[in-house]
Tab-separated table of C-alpha atoms in Angstrom:
chain	number	residue	atom	x	y	z
A	317	MET	CA	226.939	-112.346	-19.944
A	318	SER	CA	226.236	-109.291	-22.212
A	319	ARG	CA	227.280	-111.481	-25.301
A	320	PHE	CA	224.573	-113.970	-24.204
A	321	LEU	CA	221.691	-111.285	-24.547
A	322	PRO	CA	219.819	-110.370	-27.561
A	323	ASP	CA	221.039	-107.425	-29.307
A	324	ARG	CA	219.371	-104.354	-30.038
A	325	PHE	CA	218.288	-105.540	-33.645
A	326	THR	CA	216.894	-108.648	-32.367
A	327	MET	CA	215.043	-106.868	-29.543
A	328	MET	CA	213.376	-104.650	-32.559
A	329	LEU	CA	213.010	-108.234	-34.567
A	330	VAL	CA	210.800	-109.311	-31.442
A	331	ALA	CA	208.867	-105.900	-30.992
A	332	THR	CA	208.200	-105.759	-34.658
A	333	VAL	CA	206.588	-109.425	-34.774
A	334	ILE	CA	204.549	-108.577	-31.454
A	335	ILE	CA	202.987	-105.387	-33.004
A	336	ALA	CA	202.210	-107.112	-36.087
A	337	SER	CA	200.596	-109.865	-34.025
A	338	PHE	CA	198.279	-107.111	-32.262
A	339	MET	CA	198.022	-104.756	-34.778
A	340	PRO	CA	198.405	-105.997	-38.700
A	341	VAL	CA	198.208	-104.157	-41.471
A	342	SER	CA	195.894	-105.193	-44.045
A	343	GLY	CA	193.731	-103.620	-46.649
A	344	GLN	CA	194.590	-100.829	-48.724
A	345	ALA	CA	197.019	-99.594	-46.192
A	346	ALA	CA	198.901	-102.862	-46.410
A	347	GLU	CA	199.228	-102.523	-50.141
A	348	TYR	CA	201.121	-98.926	-49.807
A	349	PHE	CA	203.029	-100.546	-47.163
A	350	GLY	CA	204.096	-103.108	-49.441
A	351	ILE	CA	205.022	-100.238	-52.021
A	352	ALA	CA	206.745	-98.237	-49.533
A	353	THR	CA	208.883	-101.591	-48.473
A	354	LYS	CA	209.725	-102.477	-51.972
A	355	CYS	CA	211.477	-99.391	-52.197
A	356	ALA	CA	213.185	-99.556	-49.044
A	357	ILE	CA	214.614	-102.622	-50.258
A	358	ALA	CA	215.956	-101.250	-53.552
A	359	LEU	CA	217.466	-98.565	-51.772
A	360	LEU	CA	218.889	-101.240	-49.215
A	361	PHE	CA	220.435	-103.043	-52.220
A	362	PHE	CA	221.693	-100.001	-54.117
A	363	LEU	CA	223.780	-99.057	-50.946
A	364	HIS	CA	225.054	-102.411	-50.573
A	365	GLY	CA	226.382	-102.233	-54.350
A	366	ALA	CA	227.633	-98.703	-53.651
A	367	ARG	CA	229.624	-99.380	-50.716
A	368	LEU	CA	231.413	-102.745	-52.093
A	369	SER	CA	234.949	-101.325	-53.576
A	370	ARG	CA	236.010	-102.865	-56.644
A	371	ASP	CA	239.775	-102.767	-55.172
A	372	VAL	CA	238.541	-105.439	-52.691
A	373	VAL	CA	236.697	-107.440	-55.268
A	374	ILE	CA	240.274	-107.780	-57.409
A	375	ALA	CA	242.366	-108.525	-54.495
A	376	GLY	CA	240.125	-110.690	-53.050
A	377	ILE	CA	239.523	-113.009	-56.033
A	378	LEU	CA	243.145	-113.907	-55.849
A	379	HIS	CA	242.661	-116.100	-52.870
A	380	TRP	CA	240.124	-118.169	-54.735
A	381	ARG	CA	240.552	-121.701	-53.176
A	382	LEU	CA	239.083	-120.032	-49.827
A	383	HIS	CA	236.247	-118.372	-51.569
A	384	LEU	CA	235.265	-121.836	-53.386
A	385	ILE	CA	235.382	-123.576	-49.744
A	386	ILE	CA	233.224	-121.152	-48.473
A	387	LEU	CA	230.871	-120.981	-51.539
A	388	PHE	CA	230.753	-125.095	-51.224
A	389	VAL	CA	229.693	-124.798	-47.767
A	390	THR	CA	226.739	-121.899	-48.033
A	391	PHE	CA	225.171	-123.141	-51.087
A	392	GLY	CA	226.556	-126.642	-50.996
A	393	LEU	CA	226.759	-128.151	-47.565
A	394	PHE	CA	223.958	-126.212	-46.318
A	395	PRO	CA	221.578	-127.688	-48.428
A	396	LEU	CA	222.308	-130.912	-48.405
A	397	ILE	CA	221.889	-130.913	-44.579
A	398	GLY	CA	218.122	-128.994	-45.267
A	399	VAL	CA	217.508	-131.990	-47.504
A	400	GLY	CA	218.304	-134.358	-44.626
A	401	LEU	CA	216.001	-132.373	-42.177
A	402	GLY	CA	212.982	-132.990	-44.304
A	403	TYR	CA	213.083	-136.505	-43.270
A	404	ILE	CA	212.067	-135.303	-39.564
A	405	PRO	CA	208.206	-136.499	-39.324
A	406	GLN	CA	205.876	-133.453	-39.702
A	407	SER	CA	204.382	-134.332	-36.236
A	408	ILE	CA	207.948	-132.935	-34.829
A	409	LEU	CA	208.470	-130.200	-37.752
A	410	PRO	CA	205.568	-129.236	-39.106
A	411	ALA	CA	205.730	-128.709	-43.074
A	412	PRO	CA	205.757	-124.839	-43.030
A	413	LEU	CA	208.384	-124.826	-40.837
A	414	TYR	CA	210.612	-127.108	-42.375
A	415	MET	CA	210.093	-124.688	-45.543
A	416	GLY	CA	211.655	-122.231	-43.702
A	417	VAL	CA	214.243	-124.293	-42.260
A	418	LEU	CA	214.952	-125.422	-46.006
A	419	PHE	CA	215.200	-121.781	-47.167
A	420	LEU	CA	217.316	-120.674	-44.495
A	421	CYS	CA	219.895	-123.350	-45.810
A	422	VAL	CA	220.106	-121.806	-49.475
A	423	LEU	CA	220.413	-118.387	-48.292
A	424	PRO	CA	223.876	-116.793	-48.673
A	425	SER	CA	226.098	-115.259	-45.817
A	426	THR	CA	226.253	-112.522	-43.807
A	427	VAL	CA	228.386	-109.220	-44.752
A	428	GLN	CA	228.430	-107.040	-41.871
A	429	SER	CA	228.494	-109.549	-38.807
A	430	SER	CA	231.073	-112.044	-41.024
A	431	ILE	CA	233.523	-109.216	-41.409
A	432	ALA	CA	232.937	-107.880	-37.422
A	433	PHE	CA	233.683	-111.523	-35.949
A	434	THR	CA	236.525	-112.210	-38.701
A	435	SER	CA	238.333	-108.902	-37.725
A	436	MET	CA	237.199	-109.405	-33.859
A	437	ALA	CA	238.983	-112.973	-34.067
A	438	GLY	CA	241.731	-111.607	-35.888
A	439	GLY	CA	241.215	-113.667	-39.218
A	440	ASN	CA	241.885	-112.292	-42.994
A	441	VAL	CA	239.358	-109.265	-43.260
A	442	PRO	CA	239.951	-108.902	-46.875
A	443	ALA	CA	239.368	-112.095	-47.848
A	444	ALA	CA	236.175	-111.856	-45.429
A	445	ILE	CA	234.690	-108.728	-47.120
A	446	CYS	CA	235.043	-110.364	-50.728
A	447	SER	CA	233.539	-113.868	-49.545
A	448	ALA	CA	230.892	-112.504	-47.856
A	449	SER	CA	230.228	-109.910	-50.767
A	450	ALA	CA	230.738	-112.840	-53.559
A	451	SER	CA	228.085	-114.849	-51.749
A	452	ASN	CA	225.410	-112.071	-51.200
A	453	ILE	CA	225.656	-111.711	-55.269
A	454	PHE	CA	225.984	-115.170	-56.156
A	455	GLY	CA	222.971	-115.880	-54.096
A	456	MET	CA	220.682	-113.730	-56.249
A	457	PHE	CA	220.771	-116.237	-58.768
A	458	LEU	CA	221.479	-119.469	-56.668
A	459	THR	CA	218.939	-119.040	-53.823
A	460	PRO	CA	216.004	-118.871	-56.113
A	461	LEU	CA	217.421	-121.291	-58.140
A	462	LEU	CA	217.828	-123.667	-55.197
A	463	VAL	CA	214.487	-122.862	-53.988
A	464	GLY	CA	213.166	-124.163	-57.473
A	465	LEU	CA	215.017	-127.568	-57.282
A	466	LEU	CA	214.865	-128.171	-53.828
A	467	PHE	CA	211.269	-127.143	-52.805
A	468	THR	CA	210.031	-128.697	-56.371
A	469	VAL	CA	211.464	-132.233	-55.954
A	470	GLY	CA	210.948	-132.271	-52.192
A	471	GLY	CA	207.001	-131.541	-53.709
A	472	HIS	CA	206.775	-128.682	-51.084
A	473	GLY	CA	205.441	-126.195	-53.525
A	474	GLY	CA	206.913	-122.604	-53.744
A	475	GLY	CA	209.477	-123.416	-56.492
A	476	PHE	CA	211.316	-120.905	-58.862
A	477	SER	CA	209.513	-118.982	-61.397
A	478	LEU	CA	210.490	-116.673	-63.907
A	479	ASP	CA	208.101	-114.243	-62.456
A	480	ALA	CA	209.986	-114.752	-58.644
A	481	PHE	CA	213.675	-114.208	-60.613
A	482	GLY	CA	212.393	-111.113	-62.504
A	483	GLN	CA	210.985	-109.887	-58.700
A	484	ILE	CA	214.517	-110.429	-57.573
A	485	PHE	CA	216.153	-108.744	-60.907
A	486	LEU	CA	214.077	-105.848	-59.904
A	487	GLN	CA	213.956	-105.496	-56.236
A	488	LEU	CA	217.546	-106.777	-55.487
A	489	LEU	CA	219.914	-107.402	-58.400
A	490	ALA	CA	219.248	-104.133	-60.573
A	491	PRO	CA	219.640	-101.940	-57.603
A	492	PHE	CA	222.679	-103.489	-56.613
A	493	ILE	CA	224.149	-103.122	-60.435
A	494	VAL	CA	223.386	-99.788	-60.282
A	495	GLY	CA	225.018	-98.889	-57.038
A	496	GLN	CA	228.177	-100.949	-58.614
A	497	ILE	CA	228.052	-98.367	-61.626
A	498	LEU	CA	228.002	-95.008	-59.687
A	499	GLN	CA	230.317	-96.828	-56.976
A	500	PRO	CA	233.642	-94.827	-58.328
A	501	TRP	CA	232.038	-91.348	-57.741
A	502	ILE	CA	229.469	-91.878	-54.355
A	503	GLY	CA	231.438	-95.134	-52.791
A	504	ASP	CA	233.716	-92.873	-50.727
A	505	TRP	CA	230.930	-90.973	-49.683
A	506	ILE	CA	228.670	-93.345	-48.599
A	507	ARG	CA	231.231	-95.537	-46.752
A	508	ALA	CA	232.319	-92.395	-44.635
A	509	ARG	CA	228.611	-92.092	-43.726
A	510	LYS	CA	228.341	-95.877	-42.274
A	511	LYS	CA	226.627	-94.517	-39.268
A	512	LEU	CA	224.206	-92.403	-41.047
A	513	LEU	CA	222.821	-94.697	-43.539
A	514	ALA	CA	222.822	-97.843	-41.323
A	515	PRO	CA	219.523	-97.175	-40.207
A	516	VAL	CA	218.449	-97.913	-43.808
A	517	ASP	CA	219.446	-101.616	-43.477
A	518	ARG	CA	217.672	-102.232	-40.648
A	519	SER	CA	214.454	-100.373	-41.054
A	520	SER	CA	214.109	-102.155	-44.739
A	521	ILE	CA	214.019	-105.465	-42.620
A	522	LEU	CA	211.899	-104.315	-39.986
A	523	MET	CA	209.390	-103.289	-42.612
A	524	VAL	CA	209.430	-106.636	-44.323
A	525	VAL	CA	209.120	-108.390	-41.171
A	526	TYR	CA	206.346	-106.360	-40.024
A	527	LEU	CA	204.383	-107.107	-43.784
A	528	ALA	CA	205.099	-110.340	-43.758
A	529	PHE	CA	203.856	-111.342	-40.143
A	530	SER	CA	200.657	-109.340	-40.741
A	531	GLU	CA	199.970	-111.585	-43.278
A	532	ALA	CA	200.535	-114.531	-41.279
A	533	VAL	CA	198.558	-113.045	-38.377
A	534	ILE	CA	195.912	-112.681	-40.746
A	535	GLU	CA	196.121	-116.024	-41.932
A	536	GLY	CA	196.298	-117.378	-37.871
A	537	ILE	CA	199.841	-118.442	-38.089
A	538	TRP	CA	199.644	-118.358	-34.123
A	539	HIS	CA	197.015	-120.797	-34.329
A	540	GLN	CA	198.840	-122.943	-36.788
A	541	PHE	CA	201.929	-123.774	-34.123
A	542	THR	CA	202.445	-124.643	-30.680
A	543	LEU	CA	205.593	-123.219	-28.524
A	544	ARG	CA	206.656	-126.981	-28.673
A	545	ASP	CA	206.862	-126.094	-32.393
A	546	ILE	CA	208.774	-123.053	-31.885
A	547	GLY	CA	210.983	-124.845	-29.516
A	548	VAL	CA	211.889	-127.369	-32.329
A	549	VAL	CA	213.137	-125.114	-34.775
A	550	ILE	CA	215.445	-123.331	-32.026
A	551	GLY	CA	216.897	-126.754	-31.615
A	552	ILE	CA	217.103	-127.609	-35.266
A	553	ASP	CA	218.978	-124.032	-35.934
A	554	MET	CA	221.098	-124.707	-33.071
A	555	ALA	CA	222.373	-127.942	-34.129
A	556	LEU	CA	222.670	-126.963	-37.838
A	557	LEU	CA	224.990	-124.422	-36.686
A	558	ALA	CA	227.202	-126.348	-34.496
A	559	VAL	CA	227.467	-129.155	-37.410
A	560	VAL	CA	228.563	-126.240	-39.944
A	561	LEU	CA	231.037	-124.672	-37.231
A	562	CYS	CA	232.450	-127.729	-36.696
A	563	ILE	CA	232.934	-128.750	-40.498
A	564	THR	CA	234.317	-125.388	-41.237
A	565	MET	CA	236.771	-125.230	-37.966
A	566	PHE	CA	238.260	-128.338	-38.360
A	567	GLY	CA	237.831	-129.022	-42.180
A	568	SER	CA	239.933	-125.882	-42.872
A	569	ARG	CA	242.281	-127.102	-40.704
A	570	LEU	CA	242.638	-130.488	-42.632
A	571	LEU	CA	243.056	-128.815	-45.822
A	572	GLY	CA	245.766	-126.953	-44.819
A	573	PHE	CA	244.794	-123.304	-44.359
A	574	ASN	CA	246.543	-121.070	-41.889
A	575	LYS	CA	244.937	-119.556	-38.590
A	576	GLU	CA	243.481	-116.218	-40.264
A	577	ASP	CA	242.018	-118.161	-43.323
A	578	GLU	CA	240.535	-120.648	-40.982
A	579	ILE	CA	238.831	-117.709	-39.057
A	580	THR	CA	237.666	-116.442	-42.145
A	581	ILE	CA	236.116	-119.624	-43.409
A	582	THR	CA	234.584	-120.446	-40.039
A	583	PHE	CA	232.660	-117.125	-39.662
A	584	CYS	CA	231.922	-116.470	-43.124
A	585	GLY	CA	230.989	-120.220	-44.138
A	586	SER	CA	228.439	-120.549	-41.208
A	587	LYS	CA	226.528	-117.648	-41.643
A	588	LYS	CA	223.094	-116.922	-42.976
A	589	SER	CA	221.916	-113.727	-44.232
A	590	LEU	CA	218.514	-112.057	-42.694
A	591	ALA	CA	219.334	-108.939	-44.770
A	592	SER	CA	219.012	-110.945	-48.193
A	593	GLY	CA	216.899	-113.584	-46.876
A	594	VAL	CA	213.383	-111.708	-45.903
A	595	PRO	CA	213.400	-109.904	-49.409
A	596	MET	CA	214.378	-112.969	-51.373
A	597	ALA	CA	211.387	-114.718	-49.322
A	598	GLY	CA	209.258	-111.822	-50.461
A	599	ALA	CA	210.217	-112.073	-53.781
A	600	ILE	CA	210.482	-115.216	-54.352
A	601	PHE	CA	207.490	-116.734	-52.082
A	602	ALA	CA	205.313	-113.610	-53.481
A	603	GLY	CA	201.294	-113.908	-52.746
A	604	GLN	CA	202.204	-116.455	-50.018
A	605	SER	CA	202.374	-116.262	-46.455
A	606	ILE	CA	206.004	-115.918	-45.763
A	607	GLY	CA	205.676	-115.412	-41.610
A	608	ALA	CA	206.814	-119.007	-41.242
A	609	ILE	CA	209.148	-118.995	-43.736
A	610	VAL	CA	211.125	-116.307	-42.139
A	611	LEU	CA	210.775	-117.708	-38.697
A	612	PRO	CA	213.485	-120.224	-38.818
A	613	LEU	CA	215.571	-117.336	-40.285
A	614	MET	CA	215.030	-114.988	-37.471
A	615	LEU	CA	215.419	-117.268	-34.624
A	616	PHE	CA	219.023	-118.449	-36.387
A	617	HIS	CA	220.142	-114.984	-36.595
A	618	GLN	CA	220.217	-114.311	-33.035
A	619	ILE	CA	221.810	-118.021	-32.445
A	620	GLN	CA	224.571	-117.342	-34.779
A	621	LEU	CA	225.493	-113.981	-33.321
A	622	MET	CA	225.648	-115.389	-30.081
A	623	ALA	CA	227.603	-118.125	-30.834
A	624	CYS	CA	229.957	-116.358	-32.892
A	625	ALA	CA	230.620	-113.624	-30.814
A	626	VAL	CA	232.039	-116.499	-28.087
A	627	ILE	CA	233.982	-118.244	-30.591
A	628	ALA	CA	235.438	-114.876	-32.030
A	629	GLN	CA	236.629	-113.550	-28.344
A	630	ARG	CA	238.001	-117.345	-27.870
A	631	TYR	CA	240.213	-116.938	-31.192
A	632	ALA	CA	240.752	-113.339	-29.831
A	633	SER	CA	242.083	-114.477	-26.410
A	634	LYS	CA	244.239	-117.203	-27.664
A	635	ALA	CA	245.978	-115.056	-30.371
A	636	LYS	CA	246.791	-112.725	-27.183
A	637	THR	CA	248.180	-115.453	-25.341
A	638	ILE	CA	250.356	-116.515	-28.164
A	639	GLU	CA	251.608	-112.932	-28.820
A	640	THR	CA	252.318	-112.917	-24.797
A	641	GLN	CA	254.402	-115.684	-24.887
A	642	LYS	CA	256.283	-114.686	-27.679
A	643	THR	CA	257.286	-111.268	-26.247
A	644	ALA	CA	258.372	-113.000	-23.304
A	645	GLU	CA	260.480	-115.305	-25.318
A	646	ILE	CA	261.908	-112.660	-27.107
A	647	ALA	CA	262.673	-110.592	-23.795
A	648	LEU	CA	264.348	-113.252	-22.136
A	649	ALA	CA	266.399	-114.271	-25.410
A	650	PRO	CA	269.080	-111.265	-24.532
A	651	GLU	CA	269.314	-112.693	-20.750
A	652	GLN	CA	269.936	-116.481	-21.615
A	653	THR	CA	272.650	-115.341	-24.693
A	654	LYS	CA	274.290	-113.278	-21.800
A	655	THR	CA	274.158	-116.275	-19.151
A	656	ALA	CA	275.705	-118.917	-21.750
A	657	LEU	CA	278.295	-116.467	-22.714
A	658	GLN	CA	279.361	-116.035	-18.743
């Protein structure tokens, strides 16, 4: 039953939203907290850049066909489904929450959980590392461009602007590039201290969530949406994940990929990054309330973790069964040979 329970980080996210609901930061304190949050996000992406080994990137590029499929699903299939969801009446899915769902659809894949689930299921881990990392790098350019295209065409506002791209460059891309430049000298040191530096990832996201929901609470987010609205978003998130998981799993088989690559495509193609999405929302929608925009992403985060944990365990269980059968056949082979000779 533990795989169906929220993980510790999700519980921290819920606690952060509750604290923001009762004790939102405002005024000058919010300005100082916002500056601290931007510094934390810059440090987060600096560490992402410093962790990513260039050898992994070079090795992964050789498997270009797999990477193209994952990028197409992440930045092609997901946005198309998101546009289709726009036909749901606003009486069922309010416009601010639909903006959050659409924003979720244009985000890059996760890094840590994609690699972890691929490894657990027995997939192609080097390819997963390269694809997930490439998704986040391309996402710094493609996500704001897709927001500008889809939000403007759909008449939802909040589209792409040069100022938004400048914010993303300063807060996300520039620190990442600096980390990559310094990676040959500090990369091994940072990777060796993964547990020590892990709190930077989570604390920076929690800071953005607290700031976002503080602003949203002050503007009355909990008076705008009902429990039914939240339930609708959860249902849409579940359906969205189920559709993409089926397409990536069975589509990779039809395209002739082996089992290891199928696992990689399934887990890397179906994920959406909370770590990249929350900071990007703050940069792209600067000056706007992003509480409703990040809410579908926060819910999707937990849903994808629970669903992929079950799928990864099933992949691993099947692989173990096949390995046991092969071992048994090898063990029986000498006995069968001996019987035949007699």
